[in-house]
Amino acid sequence: MQNKRTFQTSKSSIGFSKKKLLPFNQVSRVLCLDTCIFILVSPQLIRRFTKALSFLAFTLIVHGCYYDVIIEKEIEETQAISFSEDIIPIFKSSCISCHDGVVSYPSLLQNEAYQALWTGNYIEEGDASSSKLVLKLKDSHPFEGAITDNELKKIQLWIQQGAEDN
């Protein structure tokens, strides 16, 4: 008769009430089965898993909620600036909500902006640094972030190039 080591195990945790003697190599399988079933039905582990999964989902959502930073192309000093193609879009995106000719003057609507800037003495032809328009925009008018530095540079170049209605 061969001498085998045996262990007594109780399967009460998975619904068996019989005690049985098992050979040593089968003990690890039974313990593994007991552990797997315990993990599947344990309320504490389910709560921990739910909390961990909730935290992971929250982290992924927060990390995924960002906006891309738009890097504007640098303006060259020699670039020709057009009033209708370069300046009017700046006025439309940043200024027209207030400067529509009703709420605040000068009116910067597309068909009125050029005339309003000249009649209101907002432009000093060829001298952007002393133009009322540039001084107001540099002074964070109406609030900081209304136009970007690149947009301000376009307006300055347009004035330095003669502020033509092109």
PDB file of C-alpha atoms in Angstrom, residues 16-111:
ATOM      1  CA  PHE A  16     -21.633  20.569   0.194  1.00  0.00           C
ATOM      2  CA  SER A  17     -21.837  19.239   3.697  1.00  0.00           C
ATOM      3  CA  LYS A  18     -19.893  16.014   3.275  1.00  0.00           C
ATOM      4  CA  LYS A  19     -16.315  15.870   4.425  1.00  0.00           C
ATOM      5  CA  LYS A  20     -13.983  14.012   2.206  1.00  0.00           C
ATOM      6  CA  LEU A  21     -10.346  12.955   2.170  1.00  0.00           C
ATOM      7  CA  LEU A  22      -8.537  14.137  -0.940  1.00  0.00           C
ATOM      8  CA  PRO A  23      -5.109  13.362  -2.294  1.00  0.00           C
ATOM      9  CA  PHE A  24      -2.589  16.246  -1.983  1.00  0.00           C
ATOM     10  CA  ASN A  25      -2.595  17.155  -5.692  1.00  0.00           C
ATOM     11  CA  GLN A  26      -6.373  17.696  -5.740  1.00  0.00           C
ATOM     12  CA  VAL A  27      -6.413  20.036  -2.748  1.00  0.00           C
ATOM     13  CA  SER A  28      -5.154  22.981  -4.786  1.00  0.00           C
ATOM     14  CA  ARG A  29      -7.914  22.453  -7.363  1.00  0.00           C
ATOM     15  CA  VAL A  30     -10.614  22.451  -4.710  1.00  0.00           C
ATOM     16  CA  LEU A  31      -9.173  25.544  -3.024  1.00  0.00           C
ATOM     17  CA  CYS A  32      -9.042  27.292  -6.388  1.00  0.00           C
ATOM     18  CA  LEU A  33     -12.674  26.384  -7.050  1.00  0.00           C
ATOM     19  CA  ASP A  34     -13.684  27.579  -3.576  1.00  0.00           C
ATOM     20  CA  THR A  35     -11.849  30.882  -4.121  1.00  0.00           C
ATOM     21  CA  CYS A  36     -13.370  31.488  -7.557  1.00  0.00           C
ATOM     22  CA  ILE A  37     -16.883  30.866  -6.287  1.00  0.00           C
ATOM     23  CA  PHE A  38     -16.183  33.083  -3.262  1.00  0.00           C
ATOM     24  CA  ILE A  39     -15.039  35.902  -5.550  1.00  0.00           C
ATOM     25  CA  LEU A  40     -18.136  35.593  -7.705  1.00  0.00           C
ATOM     26  CA  VAL A  41     -20.628  35.700  -4.843  1.00  0.00           C
ATOM     27  CA  SER A  42     -18.866  37.832  -2.235  1.00  0.00           C
ATOM     28  CA  PRO A  43     -20.768  41.109  -1.628  1.00  0.00           C
ATOM     29  CA  GLN A  44     -17.615  42.838  -0.381  1.00  0.00           C
ATOM     30  CA  LEU A  45     -15.695  42.011  -3.523  1.00  0.00           C
ATOM     31  CA  ILE A  46     -18.622  42.981  -5.730  1.00  0.00           C
ATOM     32  CA  ARG A  47     -18.758  46.391  -3.985  1.00  0.00           C
ATOM     33  CA  ARG A  48     -15.007  46.839  -4.358  1.00  0.00           C
ATOM     34  CA  PHE A  49     -15.156  45.872  -8.010  1.00  0.00           C
ATOM     35  CA  THR A  50     -18.081  48.231  -8.597  1.00  0.00           C
ATOM     36  CA  LYS A  51     -16.221  51.093  -6.903  1.00  0.00           C
ATOM     37  CA  ALA A  52     -13.069  50.379  -8.886  1.00  0.00           C
ATOM     38  CA  LEU A  53     -15.009  50.127 -12.137  1.00  0.00           C
ATOM     39  CA  SER A  54     -16.874  53.356 -11.363  1.00  0.00           C
ATOM     40  CA  PHE A  55     -13.603  55.133 -10.615  1.00  0.00           C
ATOM     41  CA  LEU A  56     -12.071  53.812 -13.834  1.00  0.00           C
ATOM     42  CA  ALA A  57     -15.081  54.948 -15.881  1.00  0.00           C
ATOM     43  CA  PHE A  58     -15.031  58.389 -14.222  1.00  0.00           C
ATOM     44  CA  THR A  59     -11.298  58.754 -14.887  1.00  0.00           C
ATOM     45  CA  LEU A  60     -11.693  57.810 -18.541  1.00  0.00           C
ATOM     46  CA  ILE A  61     -14.575  60.244 -19.010  1.00  0.00           C
ATOM     47  CA  VAL A  62     -12.756  63.128 -17.325  1.00  0.00           C
ATOM     48  CA  HIS A  63      -9.567  62.422 -19.239  1.00  0.00           C
ATOM     49  CA  GLY A  64     -11.483  62.232 -22.498  1.00  0.00           C
ATOM     50  CA  CYS A  65     -13.225  65.585 -21.959  1.00  0.00           C
ATOM     51  CA  TYR A  66     -10.722  68.067 -23.248  1.00  0.00           C
ATOM     52  CA  TYR A  67     -10.486  70.321 -26.213  1.00  0.00           C
ATOM     53  CA  ASP A  68      -7.720  70.553 -28.705  1.00  0.00           C
ATOM     54  CA  VAL A  69      -5.626  73.666 -28.639  1.00  0.00           C
ATOM     55  CA  ILE A  70      -5.694  75.311 -32.016  1.00  0.00           C
ATOM     56  CA  ILE A  71      -2.284  76.573 -32.956  1.00  0.00           C
ATOM     57  CA  GLU A  72      -2.662  79.503 -35.284  1.00  0.00           C
ATOM     58  CA  LYS A  73      -0.319  79.990 -38.168  1.00  0.00           C
ATOM     59  CA  GLU A  74       2.159  82.787 -37.472  1.00  0.00           C
ATOM     60  CA  ILE A  75       1.554  85.963 -39.504  1.00  0.00           C
ATOM     61  CA  GLU A  76       4.445  87.124 -41.670  1.00  0.00           C
ATOM     62  CA  GLU A  77       5.246  90.840 -41.871  1.00  0.00           C
ATOM     63  CA  THR A  78       5.189  90.692 -45.676  1.00  0.00           C
ATOM     64  CA  GLN A  79       1.815  88.955 -45.886  1.00  0.00           C
ATOM     65  CA  ALA A  80      -0.852  91.048 -47.616  1.00  0.00           C
ATOM     66  CA  ILE A  81      -3.861  91.518 -45.335  1.00  0.00           C
ATOM     67  CA  SER A  82      -7.312  91.864 -46.888  1.00  0.00           C
ATOM     68  CA  PHE A  83     -10.090  93.724 -45.076  1.00  0.00           C
ATOM     69  CA  SER A  84     -12.853  91.442 -46.362  1.00  0.00           C
ATOM     70  CA  GLU A  85     -10.954  88.146 -45.987  1.00  0.00           C
ATOM     71  CA  ASP A  86      -8.879  88.763 -42.844  1.00  0.00           C
ATOM     72  CA  ILE A  87     -10.339  91.633 -40.789  1.00  0.00           C
ATOM     73  CA  ILE A  88     -14.108  91.140 -41.220  1.00  0.00           C
ATOM     74  CA  PRO A  89     -13.935  87.491 -39.964  1.00  0.00           C
ATOM     75  CA  ILE A  90     -12.194  88.770 -36.801  1.00  0.00           C
ATOM     76  CA  PHE A  91     -14.968  91.334 -36.284  1.00  0.00           C
ATOM     77  CA  LYS A  92     -17.632  88.667 -36.913  1.00  0.00           C
ATOM     78  CA  SER A  93     -16.195  86.200 -34.412  1.00  0.00           C
ATOM     79  CA  SER A  94     -15.198  88.613 -31.655  1.00  0.00           C
ATOM     80  CA  CYS A  95     -16.844  92.024 -31.986  1.00  0.00           C
ATOM     81  CA  ILE A  96     -20.236  92.003 -33.719  1.00  0.00           C
ATOM     82  CA  SER A  97     -22.103  90.662 -30.699  1.00  0.00           C
ATOM     83  CA  CYS A  98     -21.736  94.163 -29.199  1.00  0.00           C
ATOM     84  CA  HIS A  99     -20.691  96.365 -32.131  1.00  0.00           C
ATOM     85  CA  ASP A 100     -23.757  95.843 -34.285  1.00  0.00           C
ATOM     86  CA  GLY A 101     -24.640  99.537 -34.616  1.00  0.00           C
ATOM     87  CA  VAL A 102     -27.462  99.249 -32.094  1.00  0.00           C
ATOM     88  CA  VAL A 103     -25.843  98.346 -28.782  1.00  0.00           C
ATOM     89  CA  SER A 104     -22.435  99.922 -29.222  1.00  0.00           C
ATOM     90  CA  TYR A 105     -20.595 101.994 -31.804  1.00  0.00           C
ATOM     91  CA  PRO A 106     -18.790 101.804 -34.124  1.00  0.00           C
ATOM     92  CA  SER A 107     -20.840  99.302 -36.078  1.00  0.00           C
ATOM     93  CA  LEU A 108     -18.582  96.486 -37.247  1.00  0.00           C
ATOM     94  CA  LEU A 109     -21.115  94.794 -39.509  1.00  0.00           C
ATOM     95  CA  GLN A 110     -19.598  93.767 -42.824  1.00  0.00           C
ATOM     96  CA  ASN A 111     -21.148  96.496 -44.979  1.00  0.00           C
TER      97      ASN A 111
END
